Amino acid sequence: MKTLKTLLVLLCLACLIHSEASAQTEFELDPSQSMLMTGKGQGQDGAINPFLGEDCYAIVENTGKQAFSIRVQQNGEIIKTIPIARNEEKKVSLLPGYEMYFDTEKDGKVKATVDFAKMEP
């Protein structure tokens, strides 16, 4: 009985740690819209990156019917632009100081989810 209680407590802690380590957020963007997802800090970012200021990944999934672009920049300079088709998932590396934007086309609304994961050395 004691082993079962211990196992239950460990399972609850594992679930809590996992929920703290990920911060998946869902977005819906209008046509011809650009949105800052992460990189400028609390109150300015569309998504909360729990690893802001550290090497991490943004896992972006296009859950809508329209393609869009992911734009990564630093100090106003574009580092890379990544197209993402409908039903596609991309893993984008974000280094300290990088900002990530979603840029939509004029075709229709975009739906996407963003999750973050820490880069392991």
Tab-separated table of N, CA, C and O in Angstrom:
chain	number	residue	atom	x	y	z
A	1	MET	N	0.827	-1.192	0.000
A	1	MET	CA	0.000	0.000	0.000
A	1	MET	C	0.870	1.254	0.000
A	1	MET	O	0.588	2.204	-0.724
A	2	LYS	N	1.936	1.251	0.805
A	2	LYS	CA	2.835	2.394	0.866
A	2	LYS	C	3.534	2.597	-0.481
A	2	LYS	O	3.726	3.722	-0.927
A	3	THR	N	3.898	1.505	-1.149
A	3	THR	CA	4.549	1.578	-2.451
A	3	THR	C	3.601	2.193	-3.480
A	3	THR	O	4.020	2.990	-4.314
A	4	LEU	N	2.340	1.867	-3.414
A	4	LEU	CA	1.347	2.416	-4.325
A	4	LEU	C	1.197	3.924	-4.123
A	4	LEU	O	1.124	4.681	-5.094
A	5	LYS	N	1.187	4.373	-2.875
A	5	LYS	CA	1.096	5.808	-2.584
A	5	LYS	C	2.327	6.539	-3.107
A	5	LYS	O	2.227	7.615	-3.685
A	6	THR	N	3.494	5.947	-2.904
A	6	THR	CA	4.739	6.544	-3.379
A	6	THR	C	4.726	6.647	-4.900
A	6	THR	O	5.105	7.672	-5.468
A	7	LEU	N	4.279	5.605	-5.552
A	7	LEU	CA	4.190	5.596	-7.005
A	7	LEU	C	3.221	6.674	-7.505
A	7	LEU	O	3.516	7.379	-8.474
A	8	LEU	N	2.106	6.834	-6.823
A	8	LEU	CA	1.125	7.848	-7.188
A	8	LEU	C	1.708	9.257	-7.031
A	8	LEU	O	1.530	10.108	-7.901
A	9	VAL	N	2.421	9.498	-5.949
A	9	VAL	CA	3.052	10.800	-5.726
A	9	VAL	C	4.097	11.075	-6.806
A	9	VAL	O	4.163	12.180	-7.367
A	10	LEU	N	4.899	10.090	-7.160
A	10	LEU	CA	5.911	10.263	-8.199
A	10	LEU	C	5.269	10.545	-9.562
A	10	LEU	O	5.759	11.371	-10.332
A	11	LEU	N	4.184	9.872	-9.842
A	11	LEU	CA	3.469	10.095	-11.090
A	11	LEU	C	2.915	11.520	-11.155
A	11	LEU	O	3.023	12.187	-12.180
A	12	CYS	N	2.349	11.986	-10.056
A	12	CYS	CA	1.824	13.359	-10.004
A	12	CYS	C	2.953	14.381	-10.184
A	12	CYS	O	2.793	15.374	-10.900
A	13	LEU	N	4.092	14.142	-9.560
A	13	LEU	CA	5.236	15.049	-9.717
A	13	LEU	C	5.744	15.062	-11.151
A	13	LEU	O	6.093	16.117	-11.683
A	14	ALA	N	5.787	13.911	-11.790
A	14	ALA	CA	6.237	13.833	-13.181
A	14	ALA	C	5.300	14.635	-14.087
A	14	ALA	O	5.760	15.345	-14.985
A	15	CYS	N	4.009	14.528	-13.852
A	15	CYS	CA	3.037	15.290	-14.653
A	15	CYS	C	3.207	16.788	-14.414
A	15	CYS	O	3.152	17.583	-15.350
A	16	LEU	N	3.436	17.181	-13.190
A	16	LEU	CA	3.620	18.589	-12.857
A	16	LEU	C	4.886	19.140	-13.501
A	16	LEU	O	4.874	20.226	-14.083
A	17	ILE	N	5.961	18.403	-13.441
A	17	ILE	CA	7.225	18.832	-14.044
A	17	ILE	C	7.058	18.965	-15.549
A	17	ILE	O	7.514	19.930	-16.153
A	18	HIS	N	6.387	18.014	-16.179
A	18	HIS	CA	6.172	18.080	-17.623
A	18	HIS	C	5.339	19.298	-18.002
A	18	HIS	O	5.636	19.981	-18.967
A	19	SER	N	4.315	19.606	-17.232
A	19	SER	CA	3.472	20.756	-17.554
A	19	SER	C	4.236	22.058	-17.366
A	19	SER	O	3.986	23.035	-18.064
A	20	GLU	N	5.180	22.115	-16.427
A	20	GLU	CA	6.007	23.305	-16.235
A	20	GLU	C	7.024	23.452	-17.350
A	20	GLU	O	7.405	24.554	-17.713
A	21	ALA	N	7.488	22.337	-17.909
A	21	ALA	CA	8.534	22.363	-18.925
A	21	ALA	C	7.994	22.667	-20.307
A	21	ALA	O	8.746	22.979	-21.208
A	22	SER	N	6.701	22.583	-20.509
A	22	SER	CA	6.152	22.902	-21.814
A	22	SER	C	5.071	23.971	-21.660
A	22	SER	O	4.396	24.034	-20.644
A	23	ALA	N	4.954	24.793	-22.675
A	23	ALA	CA	3.987	25.874	-22.611
A	23	ALA	C	3.324	26.024	-23.973
A	23	ALA	O	3.504	27.014	-24.653
A	24	GLN	N	2.612	25.008	-24.381
A	24	GLN	CA	1.988	25.043	-25.698
A	24	GLN	C	0.887	26.091	-25.723
A	24	GLN	O	0.096	26.206	-24.807
A	25	THR	N	0.896	26.851	-26.795
A	25	THR	CA	-0.079	27.908	-26.963
A	25	THR	C	-0.676	27.802	-28.359
A	25	THR	O	0.033	27.523	-29.313
A	26	GLU	N	-1.970	28.057	-28.466
A	26	GLU	CA	-2.646	28.001	-29.753
A	26	GLU	C	-2.975	29.421	-30.210
A	26	GLU	O	-3.372	30.259	-29.409
A	27	PHE	N	-2.790	29.687	-31.520
A	27	PHE	CA	-3.009	31.013	-32.075
A	27	PHE	C	-3.876	30.947	-33.307
A	27	PHE	O	-3.834	29.983	-34.058
A	28	GLU	N	-4.618	32.017	-33.522
A	28	GLU	CA	-5.369	32.212	-34.756
A	28	GLU	C	-5.038	33.619	-35.235
A	28	GLU	O	-5.240	34.591	-34.517
A	29	LEU	N	-4.506	33.704	-36.451
A	29	LEU	CA	-4.100	34.987	-37.008
A	29	LEU	C	-4.937	35.320	-38.230
A	29	LEU	O	-5.277	34.437	-39.015
A	30	ASP	N	-5.226	36.589	-38.392
A	30	ASP	CA	-6.001	37.070	-39.535
A	30	ASP	C	-5.125	37.138	-40.785
A	30	ASP	O	-3.894	37.150	-40.695
A	31	PRO	N	-5.757	37.221	-41.962
A	31	PRO	CA	-4.988	37.377	-43.202
A	31	PRO	C	-4.123	38.641	-43.161
A	31	PRO	O	-4.503	39.638	-42.549
A	32	SER	N	-2.963	38.586	-43.792
A	32	SER	CA	-2.016	39.706	-43.892
A	32	SER	C	-1.595	40.253	-42.525
A	32	SER	O	-1.413	41.454	-42.354
A	33	GLN	N	-1.428	39.387	-41.564
A	33	GLN	CA	-1.042	39.795	-40.221
A	33	GLN	C	0.345	39.253	-39.886
A	33	GLN	O	0.707	38.148	-40.283
A	34	SER	N	1.129	40.035	-39.163
A	34	SER	CA	2.398	39.586	-38.600
A	34	SER	C	2.273	39.688	-37.095
A	34	SER	O	1.723	40.661	-36.582
A	35	MET	N	2.782	38.675	-36.397
A	35	MET	CA	2.697	38.686	-34.939
A	35	MET	C	4.005	38.221	-34.329
A	35	MET	O	4.554	37.201	-34.732
A	36	LEU	N	4.481	38.987	-33.353
A	36	LEU	CA	5.658	38.598	-32.589
A	36	LEU	C	5.264	37.469	-31.659
A	36	LEU	O	4.352	37.608	-30.842
A	37	MET	N	5.917	36.335	-31.790
A	37	MET	CA	5.610	35.192	-30.932
A	37	MET	C	6.479	35.188	-29.689
A	37	MET	O	6.006	34.946	-28.594
A	38	THR	N	7.778	35.415	-29.864
A	38	THR	CA	8.670	35.381	-28.713
A	38	THR	C	9.960	36.126	-29.028
A	38	THR	O	10.361	36.225	-30.171
A	39	GLY	N	10.580	36.668	-27.988
A	39	GLY	CA	11.889	37.281	-28.144
A	39	GLY	C	12.045	38.645	-27.508
A	39	GLY	O	13.157	39.088	-27.257
A	40	LYS	N	10.943	39.325	-27.221
A	40	LYS	CA	11.062	40.666	-26.637
A	40	LYS	C	10.711	40.693	-25.154
A	40	LYS	O	10.961	41.673	-24.492
A	41	GLY	N	10.115	39.629	-24.660
A	41	GLY	CA	9.866	39.556	-23.225
A	41	GLY	C	8.411	39.682	-22.829
A	41	GLY	O	7.529	39.891	-23.653
A	42	GLN	N	8.209	39.557	-21.541
A	42	GLN	CA	6.878	39.539	-20.948
A	42	GLN	C	6.079	40.787	-21.337
A	42	GLN	O	6.587	41.894	-21.298
A	43	GLY	N	4.837	40.571	-21.721
A	43	GLY	CA	3.958	41.663	-22.090
A	43	GLY	C	4.039	42.043	-23.562
A	43	GLY	O	3.202	42.778	-24.052
A	44	GLN	N	5.057	41.579	-24.264
A	44	GLN	CA	5.206	41.900	-25.683
A	44	GLN	C	5.069	40.665	-26.566
A	44	GLN	O	4.734	40.790	-27.735
A	45	ASP	N	5.366	39.504	-26.011
A	45	ASP	CA	5.355	38.269	-26.794
A	45	ASP	C	3.962	37.665	-26.844
A	45	ASP	O	3.214	37.707	-25.871
A	46	GLY	N	3.641	37.053	-27.998
A	46	GLY	CA	2.370	36.355	-28.140
A	46	GLY	C	2.360	35.045	-27.383
A	46	GLY	O	1.333	34.613	-26.885
A	47	ALA	N	3.519	34.400	-27.296
A	47	ALA	CA	3.646	33.111	-26.603
A	47	ALA	C	4.647	33.261	-25.466
A	47	ALA	O	5.609	34.009	-25.571
A	48	ILE	N	4.423	32.545	-24.410
A	48	ILE	CA	5.349	32.577	-23.277
A	48	ILE	C	6.383	31.480	-23.478
A	48	ILE	O	6.065	30.295	-23.473
A	49	ASN	N	7.618	31.896	-23.689
A	49	ASN	CA	8.722	30.961	-23.853
A	49	ASN	C	9.393	30.782	-22.491
A	49	ASN	O	10.065	31.689	-22.017
A	50	PRO	N	9.232	29.627	-21.864
A	50	PRO	CA	9.839	29.427	-20.550
A	50	PRO	C	11.367	29.376	-20.598
A	50	PRO	O	12.012	29.413	-19.563
A	51	PHE	N	11.935	29.315	-21.794
A	51	PHE	CA	13.389	29.238	-21.953
A	51	PHE	C	13.950	30.509	-22.585
A	51	PHE	O	15.037	30.489	-23.157
A	52	LEU	N	13.246	31.623	-22.496
A	52	LEU	CA	13.690	32.885	-23.073
A	52	LEU	C	15.070	33.244	-22.523
A	52	LEU	O	15.308	33.166	-21.324
A	53	GLY	N	15.991	33.594	-23.408
A	53	GLY	CA	17.357	33.916	-22.992
A	53	GLY	C	18.279	32.720	-22.990
A	53	GLY	O	19.454	32.842	-22.675
A	54	GLU	N	17.741	31.535	-23.333
A	54	GLU	CA	18.530	30.308	-23.408
A	54	GLU	C	18.386	29.723	-24.807
A	54	GLU	O	17.456	30.048	-25.528
A	55	ASP	N	19.318	28.848	-25.177
A	55	ASP	CA	19.182	28.111	-26.436
A	55	ASP	C	17.984	27.176	-26.307
A	55	ASP	O	17.919	26.380	-25.364
A	56	CYS	N	17.034	27.302	-27.234
A	56	CYS	CA	15.844	26.457	-27.155
A	56	CYS	C	15.281	26.242	-28.555
A	56	CYS	O	15.776	26.790	-29.541
A	57	TYR	N	14.254	25.429	-28.616
A	57	TYR	CA	13.523	25.181	-29.852
A	57	TYR	C	12.096	25.659	-29.682
A	57	TYR	O	11.506	25.515	-28.620
A	58	ALA	N	11.547	26.188	-30.757
A	58	ALA	CA	10.114	26.435	-30.849
A	58	ALA	C	9.587	25.359	-31.777
A	58	ALA	O	10.084	25.184	-32.888
A	59	ILE	N	8.610	24.602	-31.321
A	59	ILE	CA	7.977	23.582	-32.144
A	59	ILE	C	6.661	24.177	-32.613
A	59	ILE	O	5.743	24.387	-31.822
A	60	VAL	N	6.596	24.496	-33.894
A	60	VAL	CA	5.446	25.182	-34.482
A	60	VAL	C	4.684	24.189	-35.351
A	60	VAL	O	5.266	23.551	-36.226
A	61	GLU	N	3.395	24.071	-35.103
A	61	GLU	CA	2.553	23.200	-35.913
A	61	GLU	C	1.453	24.035	-36.559
A	61	GLU	O	0.731	24.761	-35.875
A	62	ASN	N	1.357	23.941	-37.871
A	62	ASN	CA	0.294	24.620	-38.606
A	62	ASN	C	-0.945	23.720	-38.543
A	62	ASN	O	-1.012	22.702	-39.211
A	63	THR	N	-1.912	24.108	-37.748
A	63	THR	CA	-3.127	23.309	-37.565
A	63	THR	C	-4.283	23.813	-38.414
A	63	THR	O	-5.384	23.280	-38.341
A	64	GLY	N	-4.027	24.841	-39.211
A	64	GLY	CA	-5.068	25.417	-40.049
A	64	GLY	C	-4.985	24.943	-41.486
A	64	GLY	O	-4.274	23.989	-41.816
A	65	LYS	N	-5.687	25.652	-42.349
A	65	LYS	CA	-5.767	25.288	-43.762
A	65	LYS	C	-4.887	26.166	-44.641
A	65	LYS	O	-4.785	25.929	-45.834
A	66	GLN	N	-4.279	27.197	-44.070
A	66	GLN	CA	-3.462	28.129	-44.842
A	66	GLN	C	-1.988	28.025	-44.445
A	66	GLN	O	-1.668	27.886	-43.270
A	67	ALA	N	-1.118	28.146	-45.435
A	67	ALA	CA	0.318	28.192	-45.167
A	67	ALA	C	0.682	29.572	-44.614
A	67	ALA	O	-0.053	30.539	-44.807
A	68	PHE	N	1.795	29.645	-43.913
A	68	PHE	CA	2.310	30.923	-43.425
A	68	PHE	C	3.821	30.814	-43.291
A	68	PHE	O	4.407	29.778	-43.603
A	69	SER	N	4.467	31.894	-42.862
A	69	SER	CA	5.919	31.902	-42.715
A	69	SER	C	6.307	32.190	-41.272
A	69	SER	O	5.637	32.962	-40.579
A	70	ILE	N	7.387	31.567	-40.870
A	70	ILE	CA	8.008	31.845	-39.579
A	70	ILE	C	9.243	32.692	-39.891
A	70	ILE	O	10.065	32.310	-40.716
A	71	ARG	N	9.341	33.844	-39.246
A	71	ARG	CA	10.481	34.735	-39.475
A	71	ARG	C	11.273	34.840	-38.180
A	71	ARG	O	10.728	35.179	-37.131
A	72	VAL	N	12.561	34.546	-38.251
A	72	VAL	CA	13.452	34.661	-37.093
A	72	VAL	C	14.395	35.816	-37.372
A	72	VAL	O	15.025	35.880	-38.436
A	73	GLN	N	14.476	36.734	-36.424
A	73	GLN	CA	15.380	37.865	-36.611
A	73	GLN	C	16.039	38.253	-35.298
A	73	GLN	O	15.607	37.841	-34.224
A	74	GLN	N	17.109	39.040	-35.441
A	74	GLN	CA	17.850	39.527	-34.281
A	74	GLN	C	18.285	40.955	-34.583
A	74	GLN	O	18.855	41.221	-35.653
A	75	ASN	N	17.984	41.872	-33.679
A	75	ASN	CA	18.326	43.286	-33.839
A	75	ASN	C	17.829	43.846	-35.170
A	75	ASN	O	18.544	44.595	-35.842
A	76	GLY	N	16.629	43.458	-35.572
A	76	GLY	CA	16.037	43.960	-36.797
A	76	GLY	C	16.528	43.299	-38.072
A	76	GLY	O	16.051	43.605	-39.160
A	77	GLU	N	17.484	42.388	-37.967
A	77	GLU	CA	18.035	41.699	-39.124
A	77	GLU	C	17.434	40.303	-39.233
A	77	GLU	O	17.453	39.540	-38.263
A	78	ILE	N	16.919	39.965	-40.409
A	78	ILE	CA	16.293	38.655	-40.602
A	78	ILE	C	17.374	37.579	-40.679
A	78	ILE	O	18.284	37.653	-41.502
A	79	ILE	N	17.268	36.584	-39.805
A	79	ILE	CA	18.197	35.448	-39.769
A	79	ILE	C	17.741	34.391	-40.767
A	79	ILE	O	18.526	33.866	-41.539
A	80	LYS	N	16.437	34.069	-40.716
A	80	LYS	CA	15.874	33.078	-41.636
A	80	LYS	C	14.365	33.242	-41.722
A	80	LYS	O	13.726	33.729	-40.789
A	81	THR	N	13.834	32.840	-42.848
A	81	THR	CA	12.389	32.782	-43.073
A	81	THR	C	12.068	31.343	-43.445
A	81	THR	O	12.695	30.772	-44.340
A	82	ILE	N	11.097	30.775	-42.729
A	82	ILE	CA	10.766	29.359	-42.896
A	82	ILE	C	9.303	29.227	-43.288
A	82	ILE	O	8.414	29.577	-42.509
A	83	PRO	N	9.026	28.734	-44.498
A	83	PRO	CA	7.623	28.499	-44.861
A	83	PRO	C	7.101	27.264	-44.127
A	83	PRO	O	7.847	26.306	-43.883
A	84	ILE	N	5.829	27.304	-43.765
A	84	ILE	CA	5.224	26.154	-43.092
A	84	ILE	C	3.854	25.894	-43.725
A	84	ILE	O	2.963	26.741	-43.675
A	85	ALA	N	3.743	24.746	-44.356
A	85	ALA	CA	2.515	24.357	-45.051
A	85	ALA	C	1.461	23.883	-44.052
A	85	ALA	O	1.764	23.612	-42.886
A	86	ARG	N	0.224	23.756	-44.533
A	86	ARG	CA	-0.839	23.271	-43.641
A	86	ARG	C	-0.514	21.848	-43.179
A	86	ARG	O	0.093	21.067	-43.911
A	87	ASN	N	-0.885	21.559	-41.939
A	87	ASN	CA	-0.643	20.259	-41.298
A	87	ASN	C	0.841	19.913	-41.185
A	87	ASN	O	1.188	18.747	-41.057
A	88	GLU	N	1.708	20.899	-41.217
A	88	GLU	CA	3.144	20.658	-41.102
A	88	GLU	C	3.646	21.147	-39.743
A	88	GLU	O	3.082	22.070	-39.162
A	89	GLU	N	4.692	20.495	-39.253
A	89	GLU	CA	5.323	20.889	-37.995
A	89	GLU	C	6.780	21.216	-38.272
A	89	GLU	O	7.445	20.491	-39.018
A	90	LYS	N	7.278	22.291	-37.678
A	90	LYS	CA	8.675	22.703	-37.833
A	90	LYS	C	9.285	22.915	-36.458
A	90	LYS	O	8.640	23.414	-35.542
A	91	LYS	N	10.554	22.537	-36.340
A	91	LYS	CA	11.325	22.754	-35.115
A	91	LYS	C	12.325	23.866	-35.430
A	91	LYS	O	13.208	23.702	-36.275
A	92	VAL	N	12.156	25.010	-34.780
A	92	VAL	CA	12.935	26.199	-35.073
A	92	VAL	C	13.877	26.483	-33.909
A	92	VAL	O	13.431	26.595	-32.765
A	93	SER	N	15.172	26.594	-34.191
A	93	SER	CA	16.126	26.898	-33.124
A	93	SER	C	16.093	28.394	-32.827
A	93	SER	O	16.116	29.231	-33.725
A	94	LEU	N	15.993	28.703	-31.542
A	94	LEU	CA	15.974	30.083	-31.067
A	94	LEU	C	17.130	30.277	-30.098
A	94	LEU	O	17.171	29.656	-29.037
A	95	LEU	N	18.053	31.116	-30.466
A	95	LEU	CA	19.181	31.439	-29.606
A	95	LEU	C	18.862	32.713	-28.826
A	95	LEU	O	17.938	33.447	-29.185
A	96	PRO	N	19.609	33.006	-27.759
A	96	PRO	CA	19.352	34.239	-27.012
A	96	PRO	C	19.395	35.461	-27.936
A	96	PRO	O	20.272	35.582	-28.792
A	97	GLY	N	18.407	36.333	-27.791
A	97	GLY	CA	18.330	37.532	-28.605
A	97	GLY	C	17.526	37.373	-29.887
A	97	GLY	O	17.254	38.352	-30.573
A	98	TYR	N	17.148	36.141	-30.221
A	98	TYR	CA	16.349	35.900	-31.424
A	98	TYR	C	14.884	36.240	-31.145
A	98	TYR	O	14.379	35.997	-30.053
A	99	GLU	N	14.224	36.784	-32.148
A	99	GLU	CA	12.793	37.038	-32.100
A	99	GLU	C	12.137	36.175	-33.171
A	99	GLU	O	12.695	36.001	-34.255
A	100	MET	N	10.975	35.632	-32.858
A	100	MET	CA	10.258	34.800	-33.820
A	100	MET	C	8.898	35.431	-34.114
A	100	MET	O	8.148	35.754	-33.192
A	101	TYR	N	8.621	35.605	-35.399
A	101	TYR	CA	7.371	36.177	-35.864
A	101	TYR	C	6.635	35.181	-36.744
A	101	TYR	O	7.267	34.360	-37.414
A	102	PHE	N	5.307	35.282	-36.779
A	102	PHE	CA	4.490	34.566	-37.750
A	102	PHE	C	3.985	35.606	-38.735
A	102	PHE	O	3.453	36.648	-38.333
A	103	ASP	N	4.151	35.336	-40.017
A	103	ASP	CA	3.673	36.221	-41.078
A	103	ASP	C	2.663	35.460	-41.918
A	103	ASP	O	2.984	34.401	-42.463
A	104	THR	N	1.455	36.006	-42.027
A	104	THR	CA	0.404	35.339	-42.793
A	104	THR	C	0.258	35.977	-44.165
A	104	THR	O	0.663	37.113	-44.388
A	105	GLU	N	-0.342	35.232	-45.065
A	105	GLU	CA	-0.643	35.729	-46.413
A	105	GLU	C	-2.034	36.348	-46.384
A	105	GLU	O	-2.707	36.330	-45.365
A	106	LYS	N	-2.494	36.830	-47.510
A	106	LYS	CA	-3.820	37.444	-47.571
A	106	LYS	C	-4.922	36.457	-47.905
A	106	LYS	O	-6.061	36.836	-48.101
A	107	ASP	N	-4.590	35.149	-47.954
A	107	ASP	CA	-5.555	34.121	-48.362
A	107	ASP	C	-6.613	33.797	-47.314
A	107	ASP	O	-7.737	33.487	-47.653
A	108	GLY	N	-6.262	33.775	-46.075
A	108	GLY	CA	-7.235	33.385	-45.057
A	108	GLY	C	-6.602	33.311	-43.685
A	108	GLY	O	-5.419	33.574	-43.508
A	109	LYS	N	-7.416	32.949	-42.706
A	109	LYS	CA	-6.940	32.845	-41.318
A	109	LYS	C	-5.958	31.704	-41.168
A	109	LYS	O	-6.050	30.691	-41.844
A	110	VAL	N	-5.052	31.864	-40.230
A	110	VAL	CA	-4.039	30.858	-39.916
A	110	VAL	C	-4.261	30.378	-38.495
A	110	VAL	O	-4.537	31.178	-37.595
A	111	LYS	N	-4.140	29.076	-38.297
A	111	LYS	CA	-4.191	28.489	-36.955
A	111	LYS	C	-2.897	27.728	-36.743
A	111	LYS	O	-2.445	26.998	-37.632
A	112	ALA	N	-2.313	27.904	-35.565
A	112	ALA	CA	-1.046	27.245	-35.271
A	112	ALA	C	-0.896	27.050	-33.770
A	112	ALA	O	-1.514	27.762	-32.980
A	113	THR	N	-0.077	26.075	-33.409
A	113	THR	CA	0.301	25.891	-32.017
A	113	THR	C	1.811	26.071	-31.908
A	113	THR	O	2.553	25.798	-32.849
A	114	VAL	N	2.243	26.555	-30.754
A	114	VAL	CA	3.666	26.729	-30.475
A	114	VAL	C	3.975	26.103	-29.137
A	114	VAL	O	3.256	26.314	-28.156
A	115	ASP	N	5.027	25.340	-29.103
A	115	ASP	CA	5.525	24.731	-27.877
A	115	ASP	C	7.017	25.000	-27.845
A	115	ASP	O	7.631	25.271	-28.881
A	116	PHE	N	7.617	24.965	-26.680
A	116	PHE	CA	9.041	25.244	-26.546
A	116	PHE	C	9.738	24.092	-25.838
A	116	PHE	O	9.163	23.476	-24.940
A	117	ALA	N	10.967	23.845	-26.246
A	117	ALA	CA	11.784	22.795	-25.621
A	117	ALA	C	13.202	23.311	-25.480
A	117	ALA	O	13.713	23.987	-26.385
A	118	LYS	N	13.813	22.994	-24.391
A	118	LYS	CA	15.196	23.402	-24.142
A	118	LYS	C	16.147	22.561	-24.972
A	118	LYS	O	15.961	21.357	-25.128
A	119	MET	N	17.172	23.219	-25.531
A	119	MET	CA	18.217	22.501	-26.269
A	119	MET	C	19.110	21.805	-25.260
A	119	MET	O	19.545	22.430	-24.290
A	120	GLU	N	19.340	20.561	-25.489
A	120	GLU	CA	20.241	19.814	-24.626
A	120	GLU	C	21.625	19.810	-25.251
A	120	GLU	O	21.745	19.593	-26.452
A	121	PRO	N	22.669	20.033	-24.458
A	121	PRO	CA	24.032	20.063	-25.009
A	121	PRO	C	24.488	18.727	-25.551
A	121	PRO	O	24.033	17.706	-25.285
